[in-house]
mmCIF file of C-alpha atoms in Angstrom:
data_model
loop_
_atom_site.group_PDB
_atom_site.id
_atom_site.type_symbol
_atom_site.label_atom_id
_atom_site.label_comp_id
_atom_site.label_asym_id
_atom_site.label_seq_id
_atom_site.Cartn_x
_atom_site.Cartn_y
_atom_site.Cartn_z
ATOM 1 C CA MET A 1 -64.039 -8.745 -9.366
ATOM 2 C CA ILE A 2 -62.547 -8.394 -5.872
ATOM 3 C CA LYS A 3 -59.974 -11.107 -6.665
ATOM 4 C CA TYR A 4 -58.964 -9.226 -9.801
ATOM 5 C CA ARG A 5 -58.467 -5.959 -7.849
ATOM 6 C CA LYS A 6 -56.384 -7.660 -5.132
ATOM 7 C CA ARG A 7 -54.211 -9.361 -7.741
ATOM 8 C CA ARG A 8 -53.740 -6.067 -9.557
ATOM 9 C CA GLN A 9 -52.896 -4.213 -6.301
ATOM 10 C CA PHE A 10 -50.399 -6.968 -5.455
ATOM 11 C CA LYS A 11 -48.736 -6.575 -8.876
ATOM 12 C CA ILE A 12 -48.564 -2.780 -8.475
ATOM 13 C CA LYS A 13 -47.063 -3.089 -4.964
ATOM 14 C CA SER A 14 -44.581 -5.694 -6.213
ATOM 15 C CA LEU A 15 -43.587 -3.460 -9.110
ATOM 16 C CA GLY A 16 -43.196 -0.498 -6.743
ATOM 17 C CA LEU A 17 -41.028 -2.550 -4.376
ATOM 18 C CA PHE A 18 -38.952 -3.762 -7.324
ATOM 19 C CA LEU A 19 -38.387 -0.170 -8.496
ATOM 20 C CA VAL A 20 -37.379 0.926 -4.979
ATOM 21 C CA VAL A 21 -34.863 -1.948 -4.720
ATOM 22 C CA ILE A 22 -33.415 -1.174 -8.179
ATOM 23 C CA THR A 23 -33.144 2.548 -7.386
ATOM 24 C CA TRP A 24 -31.488 1.828 -4.029
ATOM 25 C CA SER A 25 -29.038 -0.627 -5.666
ATOM 26 C CA LEU A 26 -28.089 1.872 -8.353
ATOM 27 C CA ALA A 27 -27.614 4.628 -5.791
ATOM 28 C CA MET A 28 -25.414 2.397 -3.608
ATOM 29 C CA GLY A 29 -23.398 1.294 -6.644
ATOM 30 C CA TRP A 30 -22.864 4.901 -7.654
ATOM 31 C CA LEU A 31 -21.766 5.845 -4.118
ATOM 32 C CA ILE A 32 -19.351 2.908 -3.887
ATOM 33 C CA SER A 33 -17.981 3.738 -7.321
ATOM 34 C CA PHE A 34 -17.506 7.351 -6.303
ATOM 35 C CA ALA A 35 -15.781 6.365 -3.066
ATOM 36 C CA THR A 36 -13.352 3.940 -4.729
ATOM 37 C CA ASN A 37 -12.495 6.368 -7.521
ATOM 38 C CA ALA A 38 -11.566 9.108 -5.047
ATOM 39 C CA GLN A 39 -8.153 7.512 -4.525
ATOM 40 C CA SER A 40 -7.462 7.098 -8.223
ATOM 41 C CA ALA A 41 -8.340 10.757 -8.756
ATOM 42 C CA THR A 42 -5.444 11.819 -6.519
ATOM 43 C CA PRO A 43 -2.665 13.160 -8.741
ATOM 44 C CA THR A 44 0.478 11.031 -8.519
ATOM 45 C CA SER A 45 2.521 14.108 -7.680
ATOM 46 C CA GLU A 46 0.564 14.342 -4.420
ATOM 47 C CA ILE A 47 0.854 10.649 -3.536
ATOM 48 C CA GLY A 48 4.555 10.672 -2.717
ATOM 49 C CA THR A 49 5.048 7.016 -1.963
ATOM 50 C CA VAL A 50 4.504 4.062 -4.226
ATOM 51 C CA ASP A 51 0.961 3.272 -3.077
ATOM 52 C CA VAL A 52 -1.881 5.330 -1.696
ATOM 53 C CA VAL A 53 -2.160 4.239 1.926
ATOM 54 C CA PRO A 54 -5.718 3.628 3.167
ATOM 55 C CA ALA A 55 -6.721 5.332 6.415
ATOM 56 C CA GLN A 56 -6.444 2.166 8.528
ATOM 57 C CA TYR A 57 -2.689 1.930 7.732
ATOM 58 C CA GLN A 58 -1.752 5.619 7.869
ATOM 59 C CA LEU A 59 -0.843 5.652 11.572
ATOM 60 C CA GLY A 60 1.394 2.616 11.014
ATOM 61 C CA GLN A 61 3.070 4.423 8.121
ATOM 62 C CA GLU A 62 3.563 7.555 10.242
ATOM 63 C CA LEU A 63 5.109 5.512 13.072
ATOM 64 C CA TYR A 64 7.329 3.694 10.579
ATOM 65 C CA LEU A 65 8.554 6.983 9.118
ATOM 66 C CA GLU A 66 9.007 8.564 12.540
ATOM 67 C CA ASN A 67 11.105 5.671 13.840
ATOM 68 C CA CYS A 68 13.070 4.682 10.748
ATOM 69 C CA SER A 69 13.727 7.952 8.973
ATOM 70 C CA SER A 70 15.267 9.482 12.077
ATOM 71 C CA CYS A 71 18.496 7.569 11.252
ATOM 72 C CA HIS A 72 18.254 6.813 7.523
ATOM 73 C CA LEU A 73 15.914 6.999 4.544
ATOM 74 C CA ALA A 74 12.744 5.054 5.101
ATOM 75 C CA LEU A 75 12.253 2.636 2.241
ATOM 76 C CA PRO A 76 8.857 1.816 0.776
ATOM 77 C CA PRO A 77 7.756 -1.598 2.088
ATOM 78 C CA GLN A 78 7.563 -2.893 -1.495
ATOM 79 C CA VAL A 79 11.341 -3.124 -1.916
ATOM 80 C CA LEU A 80 11.801 -5.843 0.709
ATOM 81 C CA PRO A 81 9.830 -9.019 1.335
ATOM 82 C CA THR A 82 7.492 -9.369 4.299
ATOM 83 C CA GLN A 83 9.825 -11.783 6.106
ATOM 84 C CA THR A 84 12.700 -9.281 5.957
ATOM 85 C CA TRP A 85 10.510 -6.590 7.522
ATOM 86 C CA LYS A 86 9.458 -9.031 10.238
ATOM 87 C CA ASN A 87 13.100 -9.810 11.029
ATOM 88 C CA ILE A 88 14.017 -6.119 11.058
ATOM 89 C CA LEU A 89 11.197 -5.275 13.473
ATOM 90 C CA GLN A 90 12.214 -8.052 15.872
ATOM 91 C CA ASP A 91 15.976 -7.529 15.784
ATOM 92 C CA SER A 92 17.698 -5.185 18.230
ATOM 93 C CA GLN A 93 20.884 -5.446 16.110
ATOM 94 C CA HIS A 94 19.911 -3.246 13.194
ATOM 95 C CA TYR A 95 22.582 -3.498 10.514
ATOM 96 C CA GLY A 96 25.357 -3.420 13.097
ATOM 97 C CA ALA A 97 23.803 -0.762 15.327
ATOM 98 C CA GLN A 98 22.092 -1.478 18.639
ATOM 99 C CA VAL A 99 18.533 -0.102 18.486
ATOM 100 C CA GLN A 100 15.619 -0.171 20.873
ATOM 101 C CA PRO A 101 12.984 -2.390 19.199
ATOM 102 C CA LEU A 102 9.464 -1.017 18.949
ATOM 103 C CA VAL A 103 7.038 -2.243 21.577
ATOM 104 C CA ASP A 104 3.312 -2.857 21.265
ATOM 105 C CA PRO A 105 1.013 -1.213 20.167
ATOM 106 C CA PRO A 106 3.221 0.915 17.835
ATOM 107 C CA ARG A 107 5.052 -2.244 16.692
ATOM 108 C CA ILE A 108 1.760 -3.861 15.723
ATOM 109 C CA LEU A 109 0.663 -0.788 13.749
ATOM 110 C CA VAL A 110 3.991 -0.597 11.908
ATOM 111 C CA TRP A 111 3.876 -4.346 11.238
ATOM 112 C CA ARG A 112 0.356 -4.113 9.790
ATOM 113 C CA TYR A 113 1.524 -1.351 7.451
ATOM 114 C CA LEU A 114 4.732 -3.119 6.384
ATOM 115 C CA SER A 115 3.171 -6.564 5.970
ATOM 116 C CA THR A 116 0.271 -5.177 3.940
ATOM 117 C CA PHE A 117 2.449 -3.329 1.438
ATOM 118 C CA SER A 118 5.453 -5.661 1.271
ATOM 119 C CA ARG A 119 5.649 -8.805 -0.836
ATOM 120 C CA SER A 120 5.985 -12.487 -0.091
ATOM 121 C CA ILE A 121 8.977 -14.536 -1.143
ATOM 122 C CA ARG A 122 9.113 -17.900 -2.845
ATOM 123 C CA GLU A 123 9.652 -21.010 -0.730
ATOM 124 C CA ASP A 124 13.047 -21.666 -2.318
ATOM 125 C CA GLU A 125 14.196 -18.064 -1.938
ATOM 126 C CA GLN A 126 16.618 -16.880 0.720
ATOM 127 C CA ILE A 127 15.385 -14.016 2.884
ATOM 128 C CA PRO A 128 17.383 -10.936 1.858
ATOM 129 C CA TYR A 129 18.604 -8.710 4.659
ATOM 130 C CA ARG A 130 20.175 -6.103 2.397
ATOM 131 C CA VAL A 131 18.168 -4.095 -0.107
ATOM 132 C CA ASN A 132 20.488 -4.855 -3.028
ATOM 133 C CA ASN A 133 19.827 -8.600 -2.513
ATOM 134 C CA SER A 134 16.068 -8.168 -2.826
ATOM 135 C CA ARG A 135 14.593 -9.276 -6.136
ATOM 136 C CA PHE A 136 11.819 -6.726 -5.593
ATOM 137 C CA PHE A 137 14.328 -3.899 -5.376
ATOM 138 C CA LYS A 138 16.014 -5.217 -8.533
ATOM 139 C CA ALA A 139 12.652 -5.478 -10.323
ATOM 140 C CA LEU A 140 11.854 -1.870 -9.436
ATOM 141 C CA HIS A 141 15.226 -0.779 -10.858
ATOM 142 C CA PRO A 142 15.537 -2.540 -14.219
ATOM 143 C CA GLN A 143 18.573 -1.586 -16.287
ATOM 144 C CA VAL A 144 19.820 0.757 -13.561
ATOM 145 C CA GLN A 145 23.538 0.633 -12.785
ATOM 146 C CA LEU A 146 23.532 0.752 -9.001
ATOM 147 C CA PRO A 147 26.567 1.494 -6.858
ATOM 148 C CA ARG A 148 28.131 -1.446 -5.039
ATOM 149 C CA PRO A 149 27.305 -1.757 -2.239
ATOM 150 C CA VAL A 150 23.908 -0.117 -2.430
ATOM 151 C CA GLU A 151 23.386 2.210 0.509
ATOM 152 C CA ILE A 152 19.970 3.355 1.594
ATOM 153 C CA ASN A 153 21.056 6.990 1.767
ATOM 154 C CA SER A 154 22.293 6.885 -1.841
ATOM 155 C CA CYS A 155 18.681 6.710 -3.091
ATOM 156 C CA VAL A 156 18.577 10.512 -3.259
ATOM 157 C CA SER A 157 21.012 10.491 -6.183
ATOM 158 C CA CYS A 158 18.143 9.278 -8.413
ATOM 159 C CA HIS A 159 15.133 10.082 -6.195
ATOM 160 C CA PRO A 160 15.730 13.682 -5.024
ATOM 161 C CA SER A 161 12.581 13.656 -2.848
ATOM 162 C CA ALA A 162 13.386 10.363 -1.119
ATOM 163 C CA ASN A 163 13.975 12.247 2.143
ATOM 164 C CA GLU A 164 10.259 13.167 2.029
ATOM 165 C CA TYR A 165 9.339 9.518 1.301
ATOM 166 C CA ASN A 166 8.616 10.379 -2.327
ATOM 167 C CA PHE A 167 10.258 7.833 -4.602
ATOM 168 C CA ARG A 168 8.120 8.720 -7.638
ATOM 169 C CA ARG A 169 10.077 11.861 -8.480
ATOM 170 C CA LEU A 170 13.276 11.135 -10.377
ATOM 171 C CA THR A 171 16.221 13.272 -11.367
ATOM 172 C CA PRO A 172 15.893 14.683 -14.899
ATOM 173 C CA GLU A 173 18.379 12.205 -16.406
ATOM 174 C CA TRP A 174 16.325 9.249 -15.083
ATOM 175 C CA GLU A 175 12.940 10.764 -15.985
ATOM 176 C CA ASN A 176 13.965 10.845 -19.641
ATOM 177 C CA THR A 177 14.799 7.135 -19.619
ATOM 178 C CA GLN A 178 11.477 5.998 -18.191
#
């Protein structure tokens, strides 16, 4: 009789522990689901750039915008490959102009942002230094007749909010073609 009671108590405790673990797992799954869906719930009109930037890269993005958009439009990292961004960050000759390269730690933060959101190139591919030579830029602009040569500041002709780093908004004539 005592053995039967102990076995039954063990089963009840095991069942209780199992229910606690299941409840905890469901609650954690719900919380993780809620947390990951918070970004997708952000309306695209409020995003501005191409991707939502997680908190750990936001300072790098701010430093990138602060340093690059003071002279020209800051391009989304997606339009150039990672290697191009690396070369740009290390080069004091920036498209014919002498610039003061970023120093650490801001350089590291900007590099983390750019390398995370840029793309890799194929082994047989030449590293493009100009945006119009980037296959990523071309892929993002299918069937678009671009001026020759493409100039970074000419982006506003199709992307009127490009000065605010918003490349999602298009001029009415381009919105109708998308």
